[in-house]
Short mmCIF file of C-alpha atoms in Angstrom, two decimals:
data_model
loop_
_atom_site.label_atom_id
_atom_site.label_comp_id
_atom_site.label_asym_id
_atom_site.label_seq_id
_atom_site.Cartn_x
_atom_site.Cartn_y
_atom_site.Cartn_z
CA GLN A 718 -72.12 97.17 26.10
CA LEU A 719 -70.66 99.05 22.78
CA SER A 720 -70.18 102.95 21.40
CA TRP A 721 -72.96 103.91 19.02
CA GLN A 722 -70.26 103.55 16.43
CA GLU A 723 -69.93 99.73 17.28
CA VAL A 724 -73.61 99.59 16.82
CA TYR A 725 -73.45 101.10 13.44
CA LEU A 726 -71.09 98.63 12.73
CA VAL A 727 -73.28 95.95 13.74
CA PHE A 728 -76.12 97.32 11.71
CA ALA A 729 -73.99 97.38 8.70
CA VAL A 730 -72.92 93.75 8.68
CA LEU A 731 -76.06 92.48 9.64
CA ASN A 732 -77.33 94.26 6.47
CA LEU A 733 -74.67 92.58 4.59
CA VAL A 734 -74.76 89.23 5.78
CA VAL A 735 -78.39 88.66 6.44
CA CYS A 736 -80.57 91.56 4.29
CA LEU A 737 -78.63 91.23 1.33
CA PRO A 738 -78.33 87.41 0.70
CA LEU A 739 -82.03 87.46 1.28
CA HIS A 740 -82.87 90.59 -1.14
CA GLY A 741 -80.79 88.34 -3.85
CA TRP A 742 -82.42 85.01 -3.15
CA LEU A 743 -86.18 87.04 -3.65
CA SER A 744 -84.97 89.09 -6.53
CA ALA A 745 -83.99 85.90 -8.17
CA GLY A 746 -86.53 83.92 -7.36
CA LEU A 747 -89.13 87.04 -9.00
CA ALA A 748 -87.47 86.91 -11.89
CA ARG A 749 -87.90 83.07 -12.58
CA SER A 750 -91.58 83.24 -11.33
CA ARG A 751 -91.55 85.96 -14.34
CA ALA A 752 -90.17 83.83 -16.93
CA ASP A 753 -92.17 81.23 -16.11
CA THR A 754 -95.36 82.48 -17.04
CA SER A 755 -96.37 84.41 -20.11
CA ALA A 756 -99.52 86.32 -19.03
CA ALA A 757 -99.52 89.98 -18.48
CA PRO A 758 -100.39 90.99 -14.92
CA LEU A 759 -104.39 92.25 -15.02
CA PRO A 760 -104.84 96.42 -14.48
CA VAL A 761 -106.17 97.30 -11.58
CA LYS A 762 -109.03 100.16 -12.19
CA GLY A 763 -109.09 102.94 -9.69
CA ARG A 764 -112.27 103.64 -7.36
CA LEU A 765 -112.12 107.38 -7.74
CA PRO A 766 -114.34 108.72 -10.38
CA ASP A 767 -112.71 110.75 -12.89
CA GLY A 768 -114.27 113.76 -11.41
CA ARG A 769 -113.17 113.57 -8.14
CA LYS A 770 -109.58 112.11 -9.00
CA ARG A 771 -107.95 115.64 -8.57
CA ILE A 772 -109.76 116.38 -5.43
CA GLY A 773 -108.68 113.18 -4.29
CA PHE A 774 -105.16 113.52 -5.47
CA ILE A 775 -104.81 116.56 -3.59
CA LEU A 776 -106.26 114.94 -0.31
CA MET A 777 -104.17 112.14 -0.29
CA VAL A 778 -100.96 113.74 -0.50
CA THR A 779 -102.33 116.21 2.01
CA GLY A 780 -102.73 113.29 4.49
CA PHE A 781 -99.46 111.52 3.58
CA ALA A 782 -97.78 114.62 4.27
CA LEU A 783 -98.98 115.72 7.54
CA GLN A 784 -98.41 112.14 8.78
CA SER A 785 -95.01 112.53 7.53
CA LEU A 786 -94.38 115.66 9.28
CA VAL A 787 -95.45 114.01 12.68
CA GLY A 788 -93.86 110.61 12.24
CA ALA A 789 -90.27 112.61 11.06
CA ALA A 790 -90.54 115.20 13.49
CA ILE A 791 -91.35 112.70 16.22
CA LEU A 792 -89.11 109.70 15.68
CA VAL A 793 -86.09 112.34 15.43
CA HIS A 794 -86.42 114.06 18.53
CA MET A 795 -88.24 110.82 20.26
CA VAL A 796 -85.40 110.32 23.21
CA PRO A 797 -84.68 114.39 23.79
CA LEU A 798 -88.56 114.95 23.64
CA LEU A 799 -89.24 112.22 26.52
CA SER A 800 -85.97 113.35 28.27
CA GLY A 801 -87.60 116.76 28.25
CA LEU A 802 -90.86 115.86 29.37
CA GLY A 803 -89.03 114.56 32.84
CA LEU A 804 -88.81 110.56 31.81
CA GLY A 805 -85.09 110.76 31.95
CA ALA A 806 -82.86 107.45 31.78
CA SER A 807 -86.33 105.46 30.65
CA ALA A 808 -86.49 107.81 27.36
CA ALA A 809 -84.32 105.54 25.75
CA LEU A 810 -85.63 102.41 27.01
CA ILE A 811 -89.10 103.44 25.80
CA GLY A 812 -87.82 104.39 22.60
CA THR A 813 -87.24 100.75 21.78
CA LEU A 814 -91.01 100.09 21.92
CA PHE A 815 -91.48 101.82 18.67
CA GLY A 816 -89.72 99.14 16.17
CA PRO A 817 -91.53 96.09 17.30
CA SER A 818 -95.04 97.77 17.57
CA GLN A 819 -94.55 98.86 13.76
CA VAL A 820 -93.69 95.13 12.92
CA ALA A 821 -96.91 94.15 14.87
CA SER A 822 -99.02 96.40 13.16
CA ARG A 823 -98.23 94.99 9.73
CA LEU A 824 -98.70 91.38 11.48
CA ILE A 825 -102.06 92.54 12.83
CA ASN A 826 -103.05 94.14 9.10
CA MET A 827 -101.59 90.40 7.31
CA GLY A 828 -103.92 88.44 10.06
CA PHE A 829 -106.95 90.75 10.48
CA GLY A 830 -107.11 94.03 7.86
CA ARG A 831 -107.25 91.81 4.83
CA ASN A 832 -110.98 92.66 4.54
CA LEU A 833 -110.62 96.59 5.22
CA SER A 834 -110.13 98.63 2.56
CA PRO A 835 -107.02 100.78 2.04
CA VAL A 836 -109.11 103.90 3.11
CA THR A 837 -110.20 102.41 6.47
CA LEU A 838 -106.30 101.37 7.13
CA ALA A 839 -105.37 104.78 6.22
CA VAL A 840 -108.13 106.34 8.75
CA ILE A 841 -106.79 103.90 11.41
CA ALA A 842 -103.08 105.02 10.96
CA ALA A 843 -103.48 108.59 10.89
CA THR A 844 -105.75 108.22 13.93
CA LEU A 845 -102.98 106.11 15.57
CA MET A 846 -100.31 108.40 15.62
CA PRO A 847 -102.05 111.66 16.87
CA MET A 848 -103.67 109.61 19.55
CA GLY A 849 -100.63 108.48 20.99
CA VAL A 850 -98.73 112.05 21.09
CA ALA A 851 -101.96 113.09 23.02
CA VAL A 852 -101.68 110.17 25.42
CA LEU A 853 -97.99 111.30 25.54
CA ALA A 854 -98.57 114.84 26.32
CA TRP A 855 -101.49 114.06 28.39
CA SER A 856 -99.97 111.49 31.05
CA ALA A 857 -96.32 112.74 30.94
CA PRO A 858 -94.08 112.21 33.07
CA SER A 859 -95.57 108.69 33.21
CA VAL A 860 -93.98 106.17 32.22
CA ALA A 861 -96.54 103.90 31.35
CA GLY A 862 -98.17 106.50 29.26
CA ALA A 863 -94.80 107.36 27.41
CA MET A 864 -94.38 103.75 26.87
CA ALA A 865 -98.40 103.37 25.12
CA PHE A 866 -97.57 106.49 23.43
CA ALA A 867 -94.60 104.46 21.52
CA ILE A 868 -96.73 101.41 21.10
CA LEU A 869 -99.65 103.68 19.53
CA PHE A 870 -97.32 105.50 17.15
CA GLY A 871 -95.68 102.41 15.62
CA LEU A 872 -98.22 101.14 15.46
CA GLY A 873 -99.73 103.95 13.08
CA ASN A 874 -96.28 104.29 11.58
CA GLY A 875 -96.02 100.60 10.74
CA LEU A 876 -99.71 101.04 9.18
CA LEU A 877 -98.46 104.07 7.25
CA SER A 878 -95.65 102.51 5.13
CA ILE A 879 -98.18 99.69 3.75
CA VAL A 880 -101.02 102.20 3.14
CA SER A 881 -98.64 104.27 1.16
CA GLY A 882 -98.61 102.01 -1.47
CA THR A 883 -101.96 100.41 -1.24
CA LEU A 884 -103.74 103.78 -1.42
CA PRO A 885 -102.96 104.95 -4.47
CA LEU A 886 -103.37 101.73 -6.31
CA HIS A 887 -106.72 101.41 -5.08
CA LEU A 888 -107.79 104.95 -5.78
CA PHE A 889 -106.30 105.66 -8.80
CA GLY A 890 -105.66 102.15 -10.24
CA SER A 891 -102.40 100.86 -12.01
CA GLU A 892 -102.42 103.12 -14.50
CA GLY A 893 -99.37 105.65 -14.35
CA TYR A 894 -99.08 104.10 -10.90
CA GLY A 895 -95.37 104.68 -10.64
CA LYS A 896 -95.68 108.37 -11.91
CA LEU A 897 -98.19 108.69 -9.01
CA GLN A 898 -96.19 107.56 -6.17
CA GLY A 899 -93.07 109.63 -7.28
CA LYS A 900 -95.36 112.77 -6.78
CA VAL A 901 -96.67 111.45 -3.10
CA THR A 902 -93.34 110.39 -2.32
CA SER A 903 -91.65 114.15 -3.42
CA ALA A 904 -94.35 115.40 -1.13
CA ARG A 905 -93.93 113.34 1.50
CA LEU A 906 -89.87 113.78 1.75
CA VAL A 907 -89.76 117.25 1.31
CA VAL A 908 -91.97 117.79 4.44
CA SER A 909 -89.86 115.34 6.39
CA ALA A 910 -86.81 117.00 5.96
CA THR A 911 -88.05 120.10 7.33
CA ALA A 912 -89.87 118.44 10.17
CA PRO A 913 -87.14 118.09 12.65
CA PHE A 914 -86.25 121.51 12.48
CA ALA A 915 -89.86 122.76 12.82
CA LEU A 916 -89.89 120.59 15.91
CA ALA A 917 -86.28 121.90 17.54
CA PHE A 918 -87.54 125.18 16.80
CA GLY A 919 -90.92 124.78 18.67
CA MET A 920 -89.30 123.10 21.54
CA VAL A 921 -86.86 125.82 22.32
CA TRP A 922 -89.22 128.86 21.89
CA ILE A 923 -92.93 127.65 22.63
CA GLY A 924 -92.13 124.39 24.54
CA VAL A 925 -92.52 120.81 24.64
CA ILE A 926 -96.30 120.53 25.06
CA PRO A 927 -97.03 123.09 22.94
CA SER A 928 -95.56 121.40 20.09
CA LEU A 929 -97.02 118.48 20.74
CA ALA A 930 -100.24 120.31 20.24
CA ILE A 931 -99.35 121.44 17.13
CA ALA A 932 -98.52 117.94 16.02
CA ILE A 933 -101.87 116.55 17.21
CA VAL A 934 -103.38 119.15 15.14
CA ALA A 935 -101.52 118.25 12.37
CA GLY A 936 -102.13 114.39 12.82
CA ALA A 937 -106.10 115.11 13.40
CA LEU A 938 -106.37 116.95 9.92
CA ALA A 939 -104.56 113.84 8.24
CA VAL A 940 -107.48 112.02 9.65
CA LEU A 941 -109.87 114.77 8.19
CA ALA A 942 -108.44 114.19 4.98
CA PHE A 943 -108.77 110.73 4.69
CA LEU A 944 -111.69 110.55 5.93
CA MET A 945 -113.09 113.09 2.97
CA ILE A 946 -111.18 110.89 0.86
CA ARG A 947 -113.51 108.21 2.13
CA ARG A 948 -116.68 110.02 1.52
CA ALA A 949 -115.43 110.68 -2.17
#
C-alpha cells in the first residue's frame, strides 16, 4: 500500500514517537536507581585460565566474525537470493519471518536458557545459522524449506545478539570489558561490511548454490571455534 520511501518515514516516526520516549524513561529510571544505591557492583571473574585467554580471545573473535560474515551476507541479499532460487514473489513474504524469529529466540532464551552457559548458547546460535542456510540450499525452490530457513536463521541471529555481550563477560570477566568488546565489535563490523560484496560476487561468478555452500562452511567453522572454547 505504501512506497518504500513512505515505509521508511513510518519507521522514522515510530522511532521518534515510540522508541525515543521509552529509552528516555528507562534511562531516567536507571539514573535514579544508581543514585539510590551506594554499593559498588561486584566484579565478575572470567572463567578462562590466564594461560588460555589469548587463544580463547582468538577463537571467540573468529567465531563471532564468521557468524557476522554469514549473517550480513545473507540478510542484505535475502530477497534477491530467494528470488534467484526460484521462489519469485514469495521471497519478500518469506523474508518477513526473519524478524519475528529473532524476537522469539530471545523470549525462548529468557524462559528456558537461564541454566545454559553463554558458551553453550554460542554453539547453539552458531549451529542454527548454517543449518538454516543448508535447509535453503537443499530444499530450494520449496516455499516450506525457505520458510524453515528464515525461521532457523532468525533464531540463530537473535541468540547471537545476546551471546555477543554475555560470552566475553563469561570468559574474561568484567575487568577491561569495554575495551575487549571494542576489539570484538571492530572485527565483526569489518567483516560485516565486506560480506555483502563477497556474496554478490560469488552469486554472479560461481552461482547461488556454491555461494551458499561457502556460507555453510563458514558457519560450521564458527561452531568449531565455539566448541574449542568450550573445551578450554
